[in-house]
Structures are given as structure tokens and as C-alpha cells.
PDB file of C-alpha atoms and ligand atoms in Angstrom:
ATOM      1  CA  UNK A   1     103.131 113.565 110.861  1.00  0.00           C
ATOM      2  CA  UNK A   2     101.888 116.349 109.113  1.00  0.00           C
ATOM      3  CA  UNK A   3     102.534 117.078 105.133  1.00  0.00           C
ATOM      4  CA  UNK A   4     104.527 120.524 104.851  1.00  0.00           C
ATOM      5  CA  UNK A   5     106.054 120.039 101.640  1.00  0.00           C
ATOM      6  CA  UNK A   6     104.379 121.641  99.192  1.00  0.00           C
ATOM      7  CA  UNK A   7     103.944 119.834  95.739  1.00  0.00           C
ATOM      8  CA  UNK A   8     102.405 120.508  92.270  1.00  0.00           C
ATOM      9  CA  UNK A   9     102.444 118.958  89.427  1.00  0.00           C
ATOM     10  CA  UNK A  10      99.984 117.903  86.190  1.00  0.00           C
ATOM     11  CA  UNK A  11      99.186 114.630  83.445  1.00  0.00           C
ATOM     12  CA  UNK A  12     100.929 114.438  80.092  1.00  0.00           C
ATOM     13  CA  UNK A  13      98.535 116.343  78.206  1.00  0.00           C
ATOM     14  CA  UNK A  14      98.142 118.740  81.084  1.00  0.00           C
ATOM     15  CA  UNK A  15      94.218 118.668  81.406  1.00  0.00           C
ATOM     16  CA  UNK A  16      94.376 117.771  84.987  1.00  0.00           C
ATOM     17  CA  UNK A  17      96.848 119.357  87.566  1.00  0.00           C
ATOM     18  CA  UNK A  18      97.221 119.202  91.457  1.00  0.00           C
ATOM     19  CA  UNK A  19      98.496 121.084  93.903  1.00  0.00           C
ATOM     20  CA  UNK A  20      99.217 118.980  97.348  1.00  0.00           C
ATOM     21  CA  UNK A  21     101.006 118.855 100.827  1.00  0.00           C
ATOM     22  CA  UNK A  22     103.736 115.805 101.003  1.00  0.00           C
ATOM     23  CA  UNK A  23     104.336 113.865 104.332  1.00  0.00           C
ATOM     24  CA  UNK A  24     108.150 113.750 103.195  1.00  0.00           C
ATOM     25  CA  UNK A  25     110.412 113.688 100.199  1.00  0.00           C
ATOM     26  CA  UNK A  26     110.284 109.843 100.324  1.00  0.00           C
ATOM     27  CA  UNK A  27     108.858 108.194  97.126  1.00  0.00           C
ATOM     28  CA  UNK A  28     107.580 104.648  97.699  1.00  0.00           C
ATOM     29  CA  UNK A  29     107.950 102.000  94.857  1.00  0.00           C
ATOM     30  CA  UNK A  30     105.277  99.486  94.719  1.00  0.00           C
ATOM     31  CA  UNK A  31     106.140  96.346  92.741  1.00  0.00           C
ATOM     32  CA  UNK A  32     102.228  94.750  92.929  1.00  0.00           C
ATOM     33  CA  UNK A  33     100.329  93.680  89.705  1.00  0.00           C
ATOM     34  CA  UNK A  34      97.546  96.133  90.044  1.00  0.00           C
ATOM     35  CA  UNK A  35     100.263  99.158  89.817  1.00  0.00           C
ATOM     36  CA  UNK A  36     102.319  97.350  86.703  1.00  0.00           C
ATOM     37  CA  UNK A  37      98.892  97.123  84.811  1.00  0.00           C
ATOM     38  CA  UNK A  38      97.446 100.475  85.981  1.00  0.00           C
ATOM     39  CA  UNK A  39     100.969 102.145  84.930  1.00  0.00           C
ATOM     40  CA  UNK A  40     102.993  99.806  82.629  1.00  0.00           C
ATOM     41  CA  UNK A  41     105.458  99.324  85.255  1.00  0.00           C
ATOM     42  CA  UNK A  42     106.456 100.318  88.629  1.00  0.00           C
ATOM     43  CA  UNK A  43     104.379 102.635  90.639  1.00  0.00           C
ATOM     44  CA  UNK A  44     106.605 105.635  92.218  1.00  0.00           C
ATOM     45  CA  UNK A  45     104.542 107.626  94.861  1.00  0.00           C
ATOM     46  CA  UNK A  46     104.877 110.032  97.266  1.00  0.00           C
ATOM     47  CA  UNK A  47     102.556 109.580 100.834  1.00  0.00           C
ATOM     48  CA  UNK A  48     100.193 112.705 100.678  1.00  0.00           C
ATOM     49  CA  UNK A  49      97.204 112.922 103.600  1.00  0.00           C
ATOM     50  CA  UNK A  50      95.599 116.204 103.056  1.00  0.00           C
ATOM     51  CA  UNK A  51      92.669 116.742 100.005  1.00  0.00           C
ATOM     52  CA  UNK A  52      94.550 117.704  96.903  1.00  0.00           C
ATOM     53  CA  UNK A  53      93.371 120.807  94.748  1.00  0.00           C
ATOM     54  CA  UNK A  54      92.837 119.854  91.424  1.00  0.00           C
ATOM     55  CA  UNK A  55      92.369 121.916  88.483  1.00  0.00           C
ATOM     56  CA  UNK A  56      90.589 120.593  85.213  1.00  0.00           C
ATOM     57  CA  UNK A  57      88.495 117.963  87.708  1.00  0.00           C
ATOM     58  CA  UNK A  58      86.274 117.306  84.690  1.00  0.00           C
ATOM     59  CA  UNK A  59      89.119 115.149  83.238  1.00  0.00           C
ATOM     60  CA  UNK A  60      90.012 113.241  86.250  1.00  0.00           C
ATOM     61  CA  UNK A  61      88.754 109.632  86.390  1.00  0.00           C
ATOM     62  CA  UNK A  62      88.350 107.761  89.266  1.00  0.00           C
ATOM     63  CA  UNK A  63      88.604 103.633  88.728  1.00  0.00           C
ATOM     64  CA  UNK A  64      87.793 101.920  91.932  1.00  0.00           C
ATOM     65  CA  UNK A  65      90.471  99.336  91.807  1.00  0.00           C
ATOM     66  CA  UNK A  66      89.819  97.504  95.136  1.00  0.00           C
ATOM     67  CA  UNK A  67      87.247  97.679  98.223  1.00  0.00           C
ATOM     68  CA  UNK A  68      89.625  99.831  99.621  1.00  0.00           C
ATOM     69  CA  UNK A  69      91.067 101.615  96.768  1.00  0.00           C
ATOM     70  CA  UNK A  70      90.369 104.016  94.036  1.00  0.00           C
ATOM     71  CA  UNK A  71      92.762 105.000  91.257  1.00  0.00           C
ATOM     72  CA  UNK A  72      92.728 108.765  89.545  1.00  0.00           C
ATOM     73  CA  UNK A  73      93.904 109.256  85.727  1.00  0.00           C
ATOM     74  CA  UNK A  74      93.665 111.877  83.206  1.00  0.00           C
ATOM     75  CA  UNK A  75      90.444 110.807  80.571  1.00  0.00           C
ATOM     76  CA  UNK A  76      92.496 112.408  78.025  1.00  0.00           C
ATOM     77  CA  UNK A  77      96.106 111.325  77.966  1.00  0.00           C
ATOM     78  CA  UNK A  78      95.502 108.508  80.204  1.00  0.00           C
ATOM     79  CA  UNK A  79      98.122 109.545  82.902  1.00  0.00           C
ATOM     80  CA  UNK A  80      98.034 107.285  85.824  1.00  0.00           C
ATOM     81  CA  UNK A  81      97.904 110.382  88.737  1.00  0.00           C
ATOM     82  CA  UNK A  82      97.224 108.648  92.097  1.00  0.00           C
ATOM     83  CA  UNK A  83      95.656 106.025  94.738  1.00  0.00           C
ATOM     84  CA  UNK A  84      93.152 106.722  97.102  1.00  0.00           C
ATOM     85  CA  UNK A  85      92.360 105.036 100.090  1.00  0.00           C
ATOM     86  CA  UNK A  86      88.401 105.320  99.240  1.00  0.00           C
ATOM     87  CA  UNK A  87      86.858 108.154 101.098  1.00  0.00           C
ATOM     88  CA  UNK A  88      89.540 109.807 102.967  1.00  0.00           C
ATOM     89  CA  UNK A  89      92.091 111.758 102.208  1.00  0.00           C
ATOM     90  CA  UNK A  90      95.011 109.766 102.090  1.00  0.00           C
ATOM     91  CA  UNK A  91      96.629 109.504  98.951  1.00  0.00           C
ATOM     92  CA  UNK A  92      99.862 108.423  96.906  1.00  0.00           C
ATOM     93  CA  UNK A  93     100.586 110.519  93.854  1.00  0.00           C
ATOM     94  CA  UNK A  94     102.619 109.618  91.334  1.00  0.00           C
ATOM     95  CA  UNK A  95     105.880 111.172  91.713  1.00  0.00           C
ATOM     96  CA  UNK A  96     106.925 111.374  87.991  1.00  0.00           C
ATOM     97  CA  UNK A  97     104.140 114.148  87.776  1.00  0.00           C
ATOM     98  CA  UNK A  98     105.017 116.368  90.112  1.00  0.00           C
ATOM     99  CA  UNK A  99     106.673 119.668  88.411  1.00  0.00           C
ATOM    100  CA  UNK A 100     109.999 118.902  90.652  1.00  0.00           C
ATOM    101  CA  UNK A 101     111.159 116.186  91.580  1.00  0.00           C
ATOM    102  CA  UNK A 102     114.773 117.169  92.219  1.00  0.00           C
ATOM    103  CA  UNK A 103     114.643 117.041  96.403  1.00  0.00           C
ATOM    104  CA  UNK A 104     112.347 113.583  95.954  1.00  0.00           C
ATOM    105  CA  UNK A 105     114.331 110.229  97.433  1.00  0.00           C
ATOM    106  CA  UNK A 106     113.490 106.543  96.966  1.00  0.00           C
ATOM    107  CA  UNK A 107     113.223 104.892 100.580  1.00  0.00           C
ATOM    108  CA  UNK A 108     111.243 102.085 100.831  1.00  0.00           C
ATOM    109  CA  UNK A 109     110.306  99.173  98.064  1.00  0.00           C
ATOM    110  CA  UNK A 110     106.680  96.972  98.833  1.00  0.00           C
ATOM    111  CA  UNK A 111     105.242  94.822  97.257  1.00  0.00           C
ATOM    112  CA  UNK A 112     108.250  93.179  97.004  1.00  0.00           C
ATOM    113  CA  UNK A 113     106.933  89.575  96.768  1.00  0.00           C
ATOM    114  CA  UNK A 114     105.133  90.743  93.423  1.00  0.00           C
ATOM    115  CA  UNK A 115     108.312  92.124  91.838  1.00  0.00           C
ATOM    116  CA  UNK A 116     109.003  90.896  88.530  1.00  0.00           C
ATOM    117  CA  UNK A 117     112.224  89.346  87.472  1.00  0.00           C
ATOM    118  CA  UNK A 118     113.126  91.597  84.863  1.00  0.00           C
ATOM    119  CA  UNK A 119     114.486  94.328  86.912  1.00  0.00           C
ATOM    120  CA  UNK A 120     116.087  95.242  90.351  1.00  0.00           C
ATOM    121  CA  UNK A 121     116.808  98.694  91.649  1.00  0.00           C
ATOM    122  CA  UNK A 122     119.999  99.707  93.635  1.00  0.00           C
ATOM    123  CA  UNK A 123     118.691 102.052  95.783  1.00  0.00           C
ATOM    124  CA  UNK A 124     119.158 101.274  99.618  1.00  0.00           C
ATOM    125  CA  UNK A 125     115.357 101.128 100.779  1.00  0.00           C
ATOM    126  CA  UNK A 126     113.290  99.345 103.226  1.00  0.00           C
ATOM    127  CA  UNK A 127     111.613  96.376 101.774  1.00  0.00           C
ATOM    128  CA  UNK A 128     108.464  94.925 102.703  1.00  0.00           C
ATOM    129  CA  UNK A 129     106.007  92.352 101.057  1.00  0.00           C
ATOM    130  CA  UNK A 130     102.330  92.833 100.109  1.00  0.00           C
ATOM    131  CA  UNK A 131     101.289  90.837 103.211  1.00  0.00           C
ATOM    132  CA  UNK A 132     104.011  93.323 105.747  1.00  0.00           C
ATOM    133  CA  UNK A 133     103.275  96.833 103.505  1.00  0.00           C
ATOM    134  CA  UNK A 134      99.442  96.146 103.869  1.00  0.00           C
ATOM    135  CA  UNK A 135      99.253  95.504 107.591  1.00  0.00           C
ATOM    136  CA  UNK A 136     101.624  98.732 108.015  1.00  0.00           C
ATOM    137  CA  UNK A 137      99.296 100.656 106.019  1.00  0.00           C
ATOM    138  CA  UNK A 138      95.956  99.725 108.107  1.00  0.00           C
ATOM    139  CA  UNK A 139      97.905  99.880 111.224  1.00  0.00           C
ATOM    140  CA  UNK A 140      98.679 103.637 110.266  1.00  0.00           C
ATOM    141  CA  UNK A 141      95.205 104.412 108.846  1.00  0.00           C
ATOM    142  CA  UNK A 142      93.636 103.499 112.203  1.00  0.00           C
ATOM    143  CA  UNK A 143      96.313 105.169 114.242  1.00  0.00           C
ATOM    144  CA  UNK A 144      95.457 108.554 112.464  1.00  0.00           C
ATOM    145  CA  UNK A 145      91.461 108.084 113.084  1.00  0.00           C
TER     146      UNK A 145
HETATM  147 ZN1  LIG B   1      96.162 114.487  80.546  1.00  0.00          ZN
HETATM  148 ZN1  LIG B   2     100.851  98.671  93.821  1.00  0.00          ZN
END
């Protein structure tokens, strides 16, 4: 797994933009609490595991929202950008910022446990709980070190 899709993209207000390698054109919906808070809904990311480039860095914070976990937003407009897994280089990014989003396909739902009732998507995806996506996720993490 390697990312070879190259993505850019930037917040609202434009202060802070990226420029990044995706794994894929799969965009991940995560249903948990922390991401409904963080971004008022829904968080809809694509897998990235190579350092971003970021212009206007001053701007970016960085809220460490777990032990694990650390969440970048613009200071200024308040975009929600990405997750970190704290201190490497593997990364979700939001997909609504990249600049294109038109080859971008929803494939897997998790979280799933934490969804709230008030909506349901219709996409065909793979759906895993908190519990099932988590245990993926280390599994992968240690794979790749
Ligand atoms: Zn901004
Ligand atoms: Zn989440």
C-alpha cells in the first residue's frame, strides 16, 4: 500500500492548505462522538500515510484529542482539516477540503455503533463498530512498523 494519488486542497478561509499522497479514492465516514463535536457532523476522510506539505503552518492547530490522536484545524476559520495518529505520519484528511473531489468514493462506514438516529446513508459500504474499526486500525499500524 503505497499513496499515489495525489491530493490538494485548503480550509474555508484558505489560510492553511495541503498538498498530500492518498492510499485510494476511498473516503471513510466515521459516525463517533469525538468527530460529530470536532466537525458538527459526520467525519468524511480519506486514508493518507505520507507527511503532508502544508502551506500557511502558522494557522494550523493541533488539538490532541486522545492518547493516540491529534486533530488539525485552521485558527482562523475553524476548518476541521485532519486526524493524526500522534507522531507518525498517518493521517485522515477531511475529504470535503480537498480541491477535487470528483474521482473520491464512499466505501466503508465505522463507528457505526455511535451513529446517531437522525440520519442513514445509502451508500453500499463496509460497516464496522468502534470496537472492530479500532482493532483494524492498530492491527494495520503495527503491520506497517
Ligand atoms: Zn481557514
Ligand atoms: Zn470519529
Amino acid at each position: 500500500m503505497s499513496g499515489e494519488i495525489p491530493v490538494s486542497g485548503h480550509c474555508l478561509c484558505g489560510a492553511v492548505g495541503f498538498t498530500a499522497a492518498a492510499l485510494s479514492p476511498d473516503v471513510t465516514a466515521c459516525h463517533c462522538t469525538m468527530c460529530s463535536r470536532w466537525g458538527g457532523g459526520v467525519a468524511l476522510s480519506i486514508d493518507i500515510e505520507t507527511a503532508p506539505v502544508f502551506t500557511g503552518e502558522d494557522n494550523l492547530g493541533v488539538y490532541k484529542s486522545s492518547d493516540w490522536g491529534e486533530r488539525g484545524f485552521c485558527k482562523l476559520c475553524g476548518s476541521s482539516l485532519y486526524w493524526r495518529l500522534s507522531g507518525t505520519d498517518r493521517y485522515t484528511f477531511s475529504a470535503g477540503a480537498l480541491d477535487d473531489t470528483s474521482h473520491l468514493r464512499l466505501t466503508k462506514e465505522i463507528f457505526i455503533d455511535e451513529k446517531p438516529g437522525y440520519y442513514t446513508f445509502a451508500n453500499d459500504t463496509v460497516k464496522q463498530t468502534g470496537d472492530e474499526a479500532t482493532a483494524a486500525f492498530l492491527a494495520e499500524a503495527e503491520h506497517r512498523t
